[in-house]
CSV table of C-alpha atoms in Angstrom, one decimal:
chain,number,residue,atom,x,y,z
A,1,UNK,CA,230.5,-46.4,-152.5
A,2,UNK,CA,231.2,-49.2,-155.3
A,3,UNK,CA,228.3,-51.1,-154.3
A,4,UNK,CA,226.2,-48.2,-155.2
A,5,UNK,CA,228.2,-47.2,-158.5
A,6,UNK,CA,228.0,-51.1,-159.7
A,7,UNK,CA,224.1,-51.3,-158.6
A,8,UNK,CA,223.6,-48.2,-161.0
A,9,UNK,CA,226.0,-49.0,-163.6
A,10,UNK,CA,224.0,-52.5,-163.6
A,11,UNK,CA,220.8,-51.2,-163.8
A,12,UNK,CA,222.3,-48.8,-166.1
A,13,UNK,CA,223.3,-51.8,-168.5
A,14,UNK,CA,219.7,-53.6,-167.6
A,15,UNK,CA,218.0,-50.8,-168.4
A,16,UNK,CA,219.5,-50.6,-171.8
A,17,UNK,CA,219.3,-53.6,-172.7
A,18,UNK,CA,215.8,-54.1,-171.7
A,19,UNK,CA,215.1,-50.7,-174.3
A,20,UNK,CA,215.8,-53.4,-177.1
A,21,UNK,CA,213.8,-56.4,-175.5
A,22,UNK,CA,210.9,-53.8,-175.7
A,23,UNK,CA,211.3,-53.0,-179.5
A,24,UNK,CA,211.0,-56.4,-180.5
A,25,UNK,CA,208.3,-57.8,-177.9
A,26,UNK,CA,205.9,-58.2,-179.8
A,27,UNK,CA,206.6,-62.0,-180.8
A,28,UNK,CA,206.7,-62.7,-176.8
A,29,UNK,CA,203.1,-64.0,-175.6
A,30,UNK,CA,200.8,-61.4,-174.3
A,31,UNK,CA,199.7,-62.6,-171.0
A,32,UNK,CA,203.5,-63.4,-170.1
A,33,UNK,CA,204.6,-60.2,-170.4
A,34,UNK,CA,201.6,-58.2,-169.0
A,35,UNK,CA,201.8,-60.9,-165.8
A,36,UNK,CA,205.7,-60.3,-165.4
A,37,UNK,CA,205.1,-56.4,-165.3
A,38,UNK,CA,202.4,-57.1,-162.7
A,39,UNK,CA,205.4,-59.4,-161.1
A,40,UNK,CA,207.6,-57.1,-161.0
A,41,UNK,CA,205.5,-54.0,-159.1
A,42,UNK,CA,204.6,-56.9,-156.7
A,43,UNK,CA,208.0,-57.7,-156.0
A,44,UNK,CA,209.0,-54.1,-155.9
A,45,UNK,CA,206.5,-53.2,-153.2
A,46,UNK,CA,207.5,-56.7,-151.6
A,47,UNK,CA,211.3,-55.1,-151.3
A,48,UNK,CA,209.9,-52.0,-150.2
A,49,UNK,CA,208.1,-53.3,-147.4
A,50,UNK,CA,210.9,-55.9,-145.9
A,51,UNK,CA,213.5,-53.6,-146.5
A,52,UNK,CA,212.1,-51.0,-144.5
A,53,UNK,CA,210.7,-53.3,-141.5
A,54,UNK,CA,214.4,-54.6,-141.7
A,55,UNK,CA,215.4,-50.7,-141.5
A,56,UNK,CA,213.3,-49.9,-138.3
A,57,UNK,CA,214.3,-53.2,-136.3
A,58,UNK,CA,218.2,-52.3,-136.2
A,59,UNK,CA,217.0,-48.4,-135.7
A,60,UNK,CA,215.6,-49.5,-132.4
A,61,UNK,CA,218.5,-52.0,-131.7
A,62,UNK,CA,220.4,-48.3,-131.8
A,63,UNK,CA,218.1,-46.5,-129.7
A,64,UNK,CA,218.9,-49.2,-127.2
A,65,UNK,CA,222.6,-49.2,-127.9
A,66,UNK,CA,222.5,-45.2,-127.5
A,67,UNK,CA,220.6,-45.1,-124.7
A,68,UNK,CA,223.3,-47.3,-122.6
A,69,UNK,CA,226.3,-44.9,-124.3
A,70,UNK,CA,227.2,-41.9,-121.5
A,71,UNK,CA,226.9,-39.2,-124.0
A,72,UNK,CA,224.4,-38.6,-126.6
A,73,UNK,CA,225.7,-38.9,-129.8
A,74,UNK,CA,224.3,-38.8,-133.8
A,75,UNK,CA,226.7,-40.9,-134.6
A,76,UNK,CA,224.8,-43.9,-132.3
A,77,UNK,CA,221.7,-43.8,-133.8
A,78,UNK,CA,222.4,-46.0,-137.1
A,79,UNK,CA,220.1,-48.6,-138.9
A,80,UNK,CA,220.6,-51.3,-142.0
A,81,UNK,CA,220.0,-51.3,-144.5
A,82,UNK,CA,220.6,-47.1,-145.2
A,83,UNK,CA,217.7,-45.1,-146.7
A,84,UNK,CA,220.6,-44.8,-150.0
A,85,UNK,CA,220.6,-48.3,-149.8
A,86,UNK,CA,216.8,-48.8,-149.7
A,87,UNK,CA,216.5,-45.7,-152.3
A,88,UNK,CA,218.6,-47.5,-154.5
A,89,UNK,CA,216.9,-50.6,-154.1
A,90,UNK,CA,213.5,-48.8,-155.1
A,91,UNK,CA,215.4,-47.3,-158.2
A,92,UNK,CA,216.4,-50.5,-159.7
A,93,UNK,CA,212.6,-51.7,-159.3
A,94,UNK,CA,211.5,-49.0,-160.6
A,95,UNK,CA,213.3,-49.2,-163.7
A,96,UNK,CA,212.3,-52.8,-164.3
A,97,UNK,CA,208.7,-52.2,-163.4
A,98,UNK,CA,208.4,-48.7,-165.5
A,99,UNK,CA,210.1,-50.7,-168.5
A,100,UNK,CA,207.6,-53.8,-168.0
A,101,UNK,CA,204.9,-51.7,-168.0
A,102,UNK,CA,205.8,-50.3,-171.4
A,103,UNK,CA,206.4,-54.0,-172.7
A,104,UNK,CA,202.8,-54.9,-172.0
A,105,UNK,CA,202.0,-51.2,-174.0
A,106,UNK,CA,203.8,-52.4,-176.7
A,107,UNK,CA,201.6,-55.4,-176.8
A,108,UNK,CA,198.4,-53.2,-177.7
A,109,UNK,CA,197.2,-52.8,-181.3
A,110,UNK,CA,198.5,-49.3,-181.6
A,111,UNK,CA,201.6,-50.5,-181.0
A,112,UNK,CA,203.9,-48.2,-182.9
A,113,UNK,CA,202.0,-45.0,-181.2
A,114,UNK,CA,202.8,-46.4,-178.1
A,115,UNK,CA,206.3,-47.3,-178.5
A,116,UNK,CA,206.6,-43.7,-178.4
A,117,UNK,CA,205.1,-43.3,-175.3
A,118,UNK,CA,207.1,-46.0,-173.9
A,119,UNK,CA,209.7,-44.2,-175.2
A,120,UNK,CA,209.2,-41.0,-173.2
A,121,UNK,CA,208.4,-42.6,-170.2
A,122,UNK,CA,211.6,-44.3,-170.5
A,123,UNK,CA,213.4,-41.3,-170.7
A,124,UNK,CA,211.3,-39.4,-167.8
A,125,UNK,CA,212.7,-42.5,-165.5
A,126,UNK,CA,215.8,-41.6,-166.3
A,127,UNK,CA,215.2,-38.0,-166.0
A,128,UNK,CA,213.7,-38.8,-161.8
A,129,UNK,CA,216.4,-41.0,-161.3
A,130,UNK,CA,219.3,-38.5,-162.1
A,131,UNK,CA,217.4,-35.9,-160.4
A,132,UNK,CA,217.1,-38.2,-157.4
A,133,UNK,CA,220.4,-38.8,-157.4
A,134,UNK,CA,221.6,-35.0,-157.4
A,135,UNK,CA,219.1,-34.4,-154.7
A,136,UNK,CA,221.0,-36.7,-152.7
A,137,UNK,CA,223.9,-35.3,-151.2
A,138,UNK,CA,225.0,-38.3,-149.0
A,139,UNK,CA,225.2,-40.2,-152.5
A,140,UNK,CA,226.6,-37.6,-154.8
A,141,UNK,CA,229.0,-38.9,-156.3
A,142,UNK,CA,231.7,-37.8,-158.7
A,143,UNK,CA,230.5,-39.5,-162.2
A,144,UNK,CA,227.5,-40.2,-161.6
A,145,UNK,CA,225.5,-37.8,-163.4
A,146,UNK,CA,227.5,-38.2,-165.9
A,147,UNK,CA,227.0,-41.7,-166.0
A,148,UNK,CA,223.7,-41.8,-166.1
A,149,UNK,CA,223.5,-38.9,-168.6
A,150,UNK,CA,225.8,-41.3,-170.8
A,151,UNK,CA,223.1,-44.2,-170.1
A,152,UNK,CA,219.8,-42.0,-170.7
A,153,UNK,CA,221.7,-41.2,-174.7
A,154,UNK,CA,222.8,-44.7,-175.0
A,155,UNK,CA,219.3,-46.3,-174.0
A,156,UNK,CA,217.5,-43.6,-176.4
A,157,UNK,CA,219.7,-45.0,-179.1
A,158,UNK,CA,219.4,-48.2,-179.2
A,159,UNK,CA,215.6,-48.0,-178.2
A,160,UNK,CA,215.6,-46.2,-181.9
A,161,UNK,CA,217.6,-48.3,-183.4
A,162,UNK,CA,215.5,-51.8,-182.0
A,163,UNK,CA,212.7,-50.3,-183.8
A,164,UNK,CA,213.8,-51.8,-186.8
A,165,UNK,CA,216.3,-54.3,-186.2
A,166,UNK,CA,215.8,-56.4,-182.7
A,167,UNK,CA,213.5,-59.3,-182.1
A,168,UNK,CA,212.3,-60.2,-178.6
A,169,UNK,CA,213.5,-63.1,-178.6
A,170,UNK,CA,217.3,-61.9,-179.4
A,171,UNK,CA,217.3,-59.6,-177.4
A,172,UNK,CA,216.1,-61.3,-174.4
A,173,UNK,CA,219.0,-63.9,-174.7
A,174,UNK,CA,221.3,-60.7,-174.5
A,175,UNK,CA,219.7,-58.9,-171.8
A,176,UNK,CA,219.2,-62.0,-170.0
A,177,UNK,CA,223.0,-61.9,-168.3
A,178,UNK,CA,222.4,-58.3,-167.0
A,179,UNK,CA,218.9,-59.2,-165.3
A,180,UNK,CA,220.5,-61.7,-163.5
A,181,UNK,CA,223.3,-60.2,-162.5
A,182,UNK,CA,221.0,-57.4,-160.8
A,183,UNK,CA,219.0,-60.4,-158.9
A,184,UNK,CA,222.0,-61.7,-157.7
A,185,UNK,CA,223.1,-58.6,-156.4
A,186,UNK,CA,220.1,-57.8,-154.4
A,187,UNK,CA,219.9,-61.4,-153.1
A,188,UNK,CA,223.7,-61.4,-151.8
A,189,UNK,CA,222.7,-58.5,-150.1
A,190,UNK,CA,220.0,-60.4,-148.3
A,191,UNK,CA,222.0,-63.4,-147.7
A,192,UNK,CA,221.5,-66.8,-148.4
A,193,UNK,CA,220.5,-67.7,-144.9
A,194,UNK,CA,221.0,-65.9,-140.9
A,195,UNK,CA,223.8,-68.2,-139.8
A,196,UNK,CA,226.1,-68.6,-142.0
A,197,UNK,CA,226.3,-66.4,-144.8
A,198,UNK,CA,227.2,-62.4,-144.7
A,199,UNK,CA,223.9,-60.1,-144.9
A,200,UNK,CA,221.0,-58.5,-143.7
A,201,UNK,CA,219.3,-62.0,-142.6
A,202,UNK,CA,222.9,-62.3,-140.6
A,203,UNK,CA,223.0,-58.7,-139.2
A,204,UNK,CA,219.0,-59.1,-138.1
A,205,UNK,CA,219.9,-62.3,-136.3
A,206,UNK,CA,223.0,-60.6,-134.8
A,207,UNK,CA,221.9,-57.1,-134.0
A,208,UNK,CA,218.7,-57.1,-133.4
A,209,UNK,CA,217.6,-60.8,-131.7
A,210,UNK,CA,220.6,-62.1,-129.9
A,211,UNK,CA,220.8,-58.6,-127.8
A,212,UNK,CA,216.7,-58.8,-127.3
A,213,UNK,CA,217.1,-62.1,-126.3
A,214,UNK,CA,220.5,-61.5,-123.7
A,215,UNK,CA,218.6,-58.5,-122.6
A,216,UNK,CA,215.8,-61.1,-120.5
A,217,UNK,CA,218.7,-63.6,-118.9
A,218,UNK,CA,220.0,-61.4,-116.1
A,219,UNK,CA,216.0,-60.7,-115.1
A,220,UNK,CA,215.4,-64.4,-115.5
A,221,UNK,CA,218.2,-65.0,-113.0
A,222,UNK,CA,217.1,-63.0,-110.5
A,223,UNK,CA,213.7,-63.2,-110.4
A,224,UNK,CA,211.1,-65.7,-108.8
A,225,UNK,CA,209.5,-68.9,-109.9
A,226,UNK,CA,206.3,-66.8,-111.4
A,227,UNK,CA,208.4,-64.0,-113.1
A,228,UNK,CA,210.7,-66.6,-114.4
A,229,UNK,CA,207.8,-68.1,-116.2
A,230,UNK,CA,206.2,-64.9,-117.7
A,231,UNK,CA,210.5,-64.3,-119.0
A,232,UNK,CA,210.2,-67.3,-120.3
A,233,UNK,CA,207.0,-66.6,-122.7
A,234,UNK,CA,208.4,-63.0,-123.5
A,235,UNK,CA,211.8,-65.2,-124.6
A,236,UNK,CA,209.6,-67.9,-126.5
A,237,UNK,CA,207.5,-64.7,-128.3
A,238,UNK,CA,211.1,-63.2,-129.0
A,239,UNK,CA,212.0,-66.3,-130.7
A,240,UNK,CA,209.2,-66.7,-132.7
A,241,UNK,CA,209.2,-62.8,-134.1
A,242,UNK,CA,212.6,-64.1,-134.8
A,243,UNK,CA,211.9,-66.7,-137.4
A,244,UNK,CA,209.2,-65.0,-138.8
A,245,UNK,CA,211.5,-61.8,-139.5
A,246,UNK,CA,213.8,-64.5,-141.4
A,247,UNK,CA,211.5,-65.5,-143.1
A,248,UNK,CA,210.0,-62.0,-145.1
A,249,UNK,CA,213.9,-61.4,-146.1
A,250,UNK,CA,214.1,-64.9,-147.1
A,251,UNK,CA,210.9,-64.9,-148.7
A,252,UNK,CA,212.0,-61.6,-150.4
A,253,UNK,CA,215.2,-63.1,-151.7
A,254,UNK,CA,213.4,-66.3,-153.1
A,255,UNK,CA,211.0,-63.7,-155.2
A,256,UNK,CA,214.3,-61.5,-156.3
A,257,UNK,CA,215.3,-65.0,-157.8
A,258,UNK,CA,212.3,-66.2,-159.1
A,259,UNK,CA,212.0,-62.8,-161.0
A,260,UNK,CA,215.1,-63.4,-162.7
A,261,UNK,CA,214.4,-66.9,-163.9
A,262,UNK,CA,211.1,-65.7,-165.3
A,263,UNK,CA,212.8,-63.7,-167.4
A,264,UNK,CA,215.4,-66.0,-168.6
A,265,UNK,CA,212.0,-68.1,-169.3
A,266,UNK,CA,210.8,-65.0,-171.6
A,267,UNK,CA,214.1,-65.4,-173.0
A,268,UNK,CA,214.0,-68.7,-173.4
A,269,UNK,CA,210.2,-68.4,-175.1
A,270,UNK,CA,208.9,-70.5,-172.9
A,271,UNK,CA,205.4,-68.8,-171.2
A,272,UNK,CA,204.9,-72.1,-169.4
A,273,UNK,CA,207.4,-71.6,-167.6
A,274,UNK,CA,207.1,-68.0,-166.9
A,275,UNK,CA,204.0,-68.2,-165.6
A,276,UNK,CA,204.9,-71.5,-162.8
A,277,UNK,CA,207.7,-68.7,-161.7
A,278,UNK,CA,205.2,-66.1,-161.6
A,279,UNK,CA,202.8,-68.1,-159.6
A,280,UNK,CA,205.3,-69.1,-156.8
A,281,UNK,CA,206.2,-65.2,-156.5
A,282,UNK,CA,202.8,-64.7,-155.8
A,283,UNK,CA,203.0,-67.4,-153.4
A,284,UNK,CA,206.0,-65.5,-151.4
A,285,UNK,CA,204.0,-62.5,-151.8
A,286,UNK,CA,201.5,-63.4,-150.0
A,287,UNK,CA,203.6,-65.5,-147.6
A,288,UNK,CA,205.4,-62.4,-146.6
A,289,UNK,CA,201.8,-60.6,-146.0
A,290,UNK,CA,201.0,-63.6,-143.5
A,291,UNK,CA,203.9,-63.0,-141.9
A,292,UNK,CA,203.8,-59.4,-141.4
A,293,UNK,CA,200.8,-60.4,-139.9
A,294,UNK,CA,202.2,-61.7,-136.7
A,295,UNK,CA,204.9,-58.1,-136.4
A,296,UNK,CA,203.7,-56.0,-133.5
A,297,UNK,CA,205.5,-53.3,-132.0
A,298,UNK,CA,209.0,-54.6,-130.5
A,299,UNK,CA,208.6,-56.4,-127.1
A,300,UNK,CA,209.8,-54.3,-124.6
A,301,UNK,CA,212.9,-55.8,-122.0
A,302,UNK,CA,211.4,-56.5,-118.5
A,303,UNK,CA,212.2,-54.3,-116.1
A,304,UNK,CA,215.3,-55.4,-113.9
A,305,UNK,CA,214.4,-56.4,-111.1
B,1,UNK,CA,229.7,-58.5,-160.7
B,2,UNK,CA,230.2,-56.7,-157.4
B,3,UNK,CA,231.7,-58.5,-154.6
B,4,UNK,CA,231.9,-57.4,-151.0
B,5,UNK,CA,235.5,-56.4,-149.5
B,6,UNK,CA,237.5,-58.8,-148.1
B,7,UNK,CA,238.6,-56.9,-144.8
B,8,UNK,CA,235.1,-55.2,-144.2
B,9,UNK,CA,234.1,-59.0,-144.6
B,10,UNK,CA,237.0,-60.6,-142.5
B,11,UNK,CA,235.6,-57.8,-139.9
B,12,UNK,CA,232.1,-58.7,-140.3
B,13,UNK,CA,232.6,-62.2,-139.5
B,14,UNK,CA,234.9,-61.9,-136.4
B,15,UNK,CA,232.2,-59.5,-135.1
B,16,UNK,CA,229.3,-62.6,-135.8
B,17,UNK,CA,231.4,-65.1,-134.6
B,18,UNK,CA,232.4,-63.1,-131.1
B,19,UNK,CA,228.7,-62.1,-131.2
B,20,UNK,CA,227.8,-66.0,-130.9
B,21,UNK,CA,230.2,-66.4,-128.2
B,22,UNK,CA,228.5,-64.3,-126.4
B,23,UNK,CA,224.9,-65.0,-126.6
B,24,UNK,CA,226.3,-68.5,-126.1
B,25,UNK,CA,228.2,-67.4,-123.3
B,26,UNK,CA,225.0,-65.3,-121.2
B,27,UNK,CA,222.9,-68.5,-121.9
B,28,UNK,CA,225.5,-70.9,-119.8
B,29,UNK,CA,225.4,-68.4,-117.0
B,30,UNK,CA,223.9,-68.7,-113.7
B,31,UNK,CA,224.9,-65.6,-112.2
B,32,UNK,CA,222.4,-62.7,-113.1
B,33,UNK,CA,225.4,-59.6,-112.4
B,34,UNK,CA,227.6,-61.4,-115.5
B,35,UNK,CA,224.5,-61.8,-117.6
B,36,UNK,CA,224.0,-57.9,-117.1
B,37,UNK,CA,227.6,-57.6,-118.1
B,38,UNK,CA,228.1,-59.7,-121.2
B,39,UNK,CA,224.0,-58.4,-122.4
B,40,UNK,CA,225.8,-55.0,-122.3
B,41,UNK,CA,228.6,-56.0,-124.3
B,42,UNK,CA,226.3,-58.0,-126.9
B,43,UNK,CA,225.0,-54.8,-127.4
B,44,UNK,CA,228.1,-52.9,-128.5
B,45,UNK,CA,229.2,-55.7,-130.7
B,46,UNK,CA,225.9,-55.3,-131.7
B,47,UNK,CA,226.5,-51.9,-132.6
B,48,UNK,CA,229.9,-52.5,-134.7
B,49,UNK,CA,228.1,-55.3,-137.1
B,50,UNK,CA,225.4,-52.8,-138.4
B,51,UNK,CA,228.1,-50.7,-138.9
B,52,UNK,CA,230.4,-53.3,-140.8
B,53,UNK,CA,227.0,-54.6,-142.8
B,54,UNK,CA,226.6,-50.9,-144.1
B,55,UNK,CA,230.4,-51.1,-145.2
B,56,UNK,CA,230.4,-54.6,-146.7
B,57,UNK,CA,230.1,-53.8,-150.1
B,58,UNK,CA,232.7,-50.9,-150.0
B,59,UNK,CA,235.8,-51.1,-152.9
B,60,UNK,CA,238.6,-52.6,-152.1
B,61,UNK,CA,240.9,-50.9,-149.4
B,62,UNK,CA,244.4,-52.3,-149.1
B,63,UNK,CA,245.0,-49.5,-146.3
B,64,UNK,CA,242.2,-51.6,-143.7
B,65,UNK,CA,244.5,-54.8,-144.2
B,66,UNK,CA,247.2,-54.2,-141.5
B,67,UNK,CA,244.2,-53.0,-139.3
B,68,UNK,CA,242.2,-56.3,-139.7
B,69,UNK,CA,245.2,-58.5,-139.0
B,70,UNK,CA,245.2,-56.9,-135.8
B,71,UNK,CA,242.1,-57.0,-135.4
B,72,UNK,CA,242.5,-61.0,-136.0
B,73,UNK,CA,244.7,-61.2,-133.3
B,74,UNK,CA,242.7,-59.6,-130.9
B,75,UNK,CA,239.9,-61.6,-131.7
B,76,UNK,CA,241.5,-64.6,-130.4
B,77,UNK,CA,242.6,-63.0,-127.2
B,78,UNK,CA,238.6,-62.2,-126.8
B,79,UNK,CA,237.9,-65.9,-127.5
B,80,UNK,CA,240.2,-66.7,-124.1
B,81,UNK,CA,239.2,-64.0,-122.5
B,82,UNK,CA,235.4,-65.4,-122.9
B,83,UNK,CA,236.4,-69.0,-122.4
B,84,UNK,CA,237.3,-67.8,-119.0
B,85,UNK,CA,234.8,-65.4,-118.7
B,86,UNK,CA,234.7,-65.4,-114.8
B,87,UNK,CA,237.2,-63.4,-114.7
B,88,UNK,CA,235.2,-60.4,-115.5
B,89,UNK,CA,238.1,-57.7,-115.6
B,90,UNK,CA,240.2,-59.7,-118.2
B,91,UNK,CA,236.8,-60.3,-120.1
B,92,UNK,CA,236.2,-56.5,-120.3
B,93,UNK,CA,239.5,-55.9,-121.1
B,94,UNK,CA,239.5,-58.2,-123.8
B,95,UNK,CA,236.2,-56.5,-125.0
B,96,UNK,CA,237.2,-53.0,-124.7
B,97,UNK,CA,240.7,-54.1,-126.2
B,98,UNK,CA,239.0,-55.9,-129.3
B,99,UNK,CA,236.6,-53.3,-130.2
B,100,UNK,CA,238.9,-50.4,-130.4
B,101,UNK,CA,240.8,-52.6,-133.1
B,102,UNK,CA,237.3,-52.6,-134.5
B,103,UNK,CA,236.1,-48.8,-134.5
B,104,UNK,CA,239.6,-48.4,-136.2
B,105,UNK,CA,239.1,-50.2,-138.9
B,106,UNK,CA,235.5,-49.0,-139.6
B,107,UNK,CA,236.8,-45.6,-139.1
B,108,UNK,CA,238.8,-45.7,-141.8
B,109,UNK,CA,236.5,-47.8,-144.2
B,110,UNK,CA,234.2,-44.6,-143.4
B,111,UNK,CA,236.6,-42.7,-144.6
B,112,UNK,CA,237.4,-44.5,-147.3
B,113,UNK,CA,233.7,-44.3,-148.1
B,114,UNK,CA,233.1,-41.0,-148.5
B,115,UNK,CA,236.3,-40.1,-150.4
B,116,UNK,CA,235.4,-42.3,-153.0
């Protein structure tokens, strides 16, 4: 799929242009650094989680689709986003959270032994990734290998040569674009909000809580003043579950965002700034853990009466 | 910068905006046997726009474009057909008639997909 080739040729282009903002780190302030790599992991298990409550939510919209179908067919039982999807997801993350790790290494006073280790760490993520990817016979795509065998020479390279020529600052302005660009990415795939604008946040509100919600009106029409009432709190409950689903993707896509003008602020020098970005991602962190909180199994339609 | 495709979009959002017809439409009801039947076919539109979200970022197709035209048109037969939603058979019709157009087109982008 393009998406998929562009999300890898991105991180691909990230990736390598991080390698140099690692060479030359160490004029960017310590704590920064060591609390965007602590960002970023946050963030990363942040995606995993939404992405994969998002995932089960439309699974069991299918199950309900399938079980209504007069056959029973593979082909009904579908979710969003796709385990490639969310795979790739995880890759990008992981790329940006192995990488910020290494930057806070860099930061120690063995520096220059460590750089190395960075180094080879850098190239085993490259190493997993490519062997993920082969593994993966619903994503193998012609190129790809290829690609990333391309990438893992090219990011080796100029990881030697930033040794000696980059400084953090630089380099930041000129990976700046490609960070970004990946944040972008992942937050047009969330969507900017559930009415109006294309993605998951959309497709939830769609898929998953209008046909919950249609599912109780042709009980609540036939059924007596006391049932009606008891409908009437499963709808309310359905409703609320709604808006609280929103708001982990939305909360998601707010960090994604943040993440990538914390960078530009480590690009920019400025660890004030950083560090207010930081701080509000840690706010939507732990806004999302609230409202995971209130997620209980899927409320289950009445029984027709 | 990726972008998402056009059609698969175009597709996307007819889906949404029939889907809202219909959730508005089973909320104005009174009669609990047409609620059953426009719940059902929420459901299978349902079905279509997890497909169509899955697809939205595929390249550019210029084969899907005579199939979302029609598609297009259809869709505005199925906004009659639900303004006069009483008539249940012309509904269904309109329903069935619309998401054929539909499986088509993702067909193909499916297609499309995994040749690329």
């Amino acid at each position: 799929m393009n998406y998929l080739k562009s999300l890898r040729m991105i991180a691909c282009l990230f990736f390598s242009g991080l390698a140099v903002l690692v060479a030359g780190c160490r004029t960017v302030d310590s704590t920064a650094v060591a609390n965007f790599a602590t960002t970023v992991t946050a963030v990363k298990t942040q995606a995993d989680d939404a992405l994969n409550a998002t995932a089960a939510l439309t699974r069991d919209a299918s199950i309900s689709y399938a079980a209504a179908q007069p056959n029973l067919a593979e082909a009904n039982f579908i979710e969003t986003p796709t385990g490639d999807t969310i795979s790739e997801w995880d890759g990008a993350f992981s790329t940006m959270e192995t990488y910020a790790q290494n930057m806070s290494t860099l930061l120690s006073p063995d520096a220059v032994k460590d750089f190395d280790v960075a180094a080879t760490n850098l190239f085993n993520q490259f190493n997993e990734t490519a062997s993920r990817l082969k593994a993966n016979r619903i994503n193998s795509q012609a190129g790809v290998n290829a690609l990333l065998a391309t990438a893992f020479t090219e990011t080796a390279g100029l990881i030697m040569q930033a040794r000696q020529q980059a400084t953090a600052i630089k380099v930041a302005r000129a990976t700046d674009t490609n960070i970004a660009t990946i944040c972008t990415l992942f937050a047009m795939e969330i969507g900017a909000d559930r009415i109006t604008s294309p993605g998951l946040r959309k497709t939830l509100y769609e898929t998953v809580w209008t046909p919950r919600l249609a599912s109780l009106t042709p009980s609540f029409l036939a059924a007596n003043a006391a049932d009606k009432a008891a409908i009437c709190q499963q709808y309310a409950d359905l409703l609320s579950k709604r808006d609280a689903q929103d708001q982990v993707l939305a909360s998601l896509r707010r960090s994604i965002l943040l993440l990538s003008d914390a960078h530009h602020a480590l690009a920019q020098g400025k660890p004030a700034s950083i560090q207010a970005d930081l701080n509000v991602i840690a706010g939507e962190i732990q806004h999302t853990r609230d409202l995971f909180n209130q997620f209980s199994p899927p409320v289950t339609p009445p029984v027709k009466k | 910068m990726p972008t998402q495709n056009p059609d698969i979009l175009a597709v996307y959002n007819s889906l949404c905006a029939q889907q809202d017809a219909l959730s508005l439409a089973v909320q104005q009801t009174t009669d609990p046997k047409l609620a059953a039947v426009i719940s059902t076919e929420i459901q299978e539109v349902a079905h279509r726009i997890i497909l169509t979200q899955n697809l939205l970022f595929l390249a550019d197709a210029p084969k899907l474009s005579p199939l979302v035209k029609n598609i297009g048109a259809a869709s505005q037969q199925l906004t009659t057909a639900i303004s006069q939603i009483q008539q249940v058979t012309q509904f269904l019709n309109g329903v069935s008639s619309y998401l054929s157009l539909v499986d088509q087109a993702i067909d193909l982008a499916k297609t499309l997909a995994a040749a690329a």
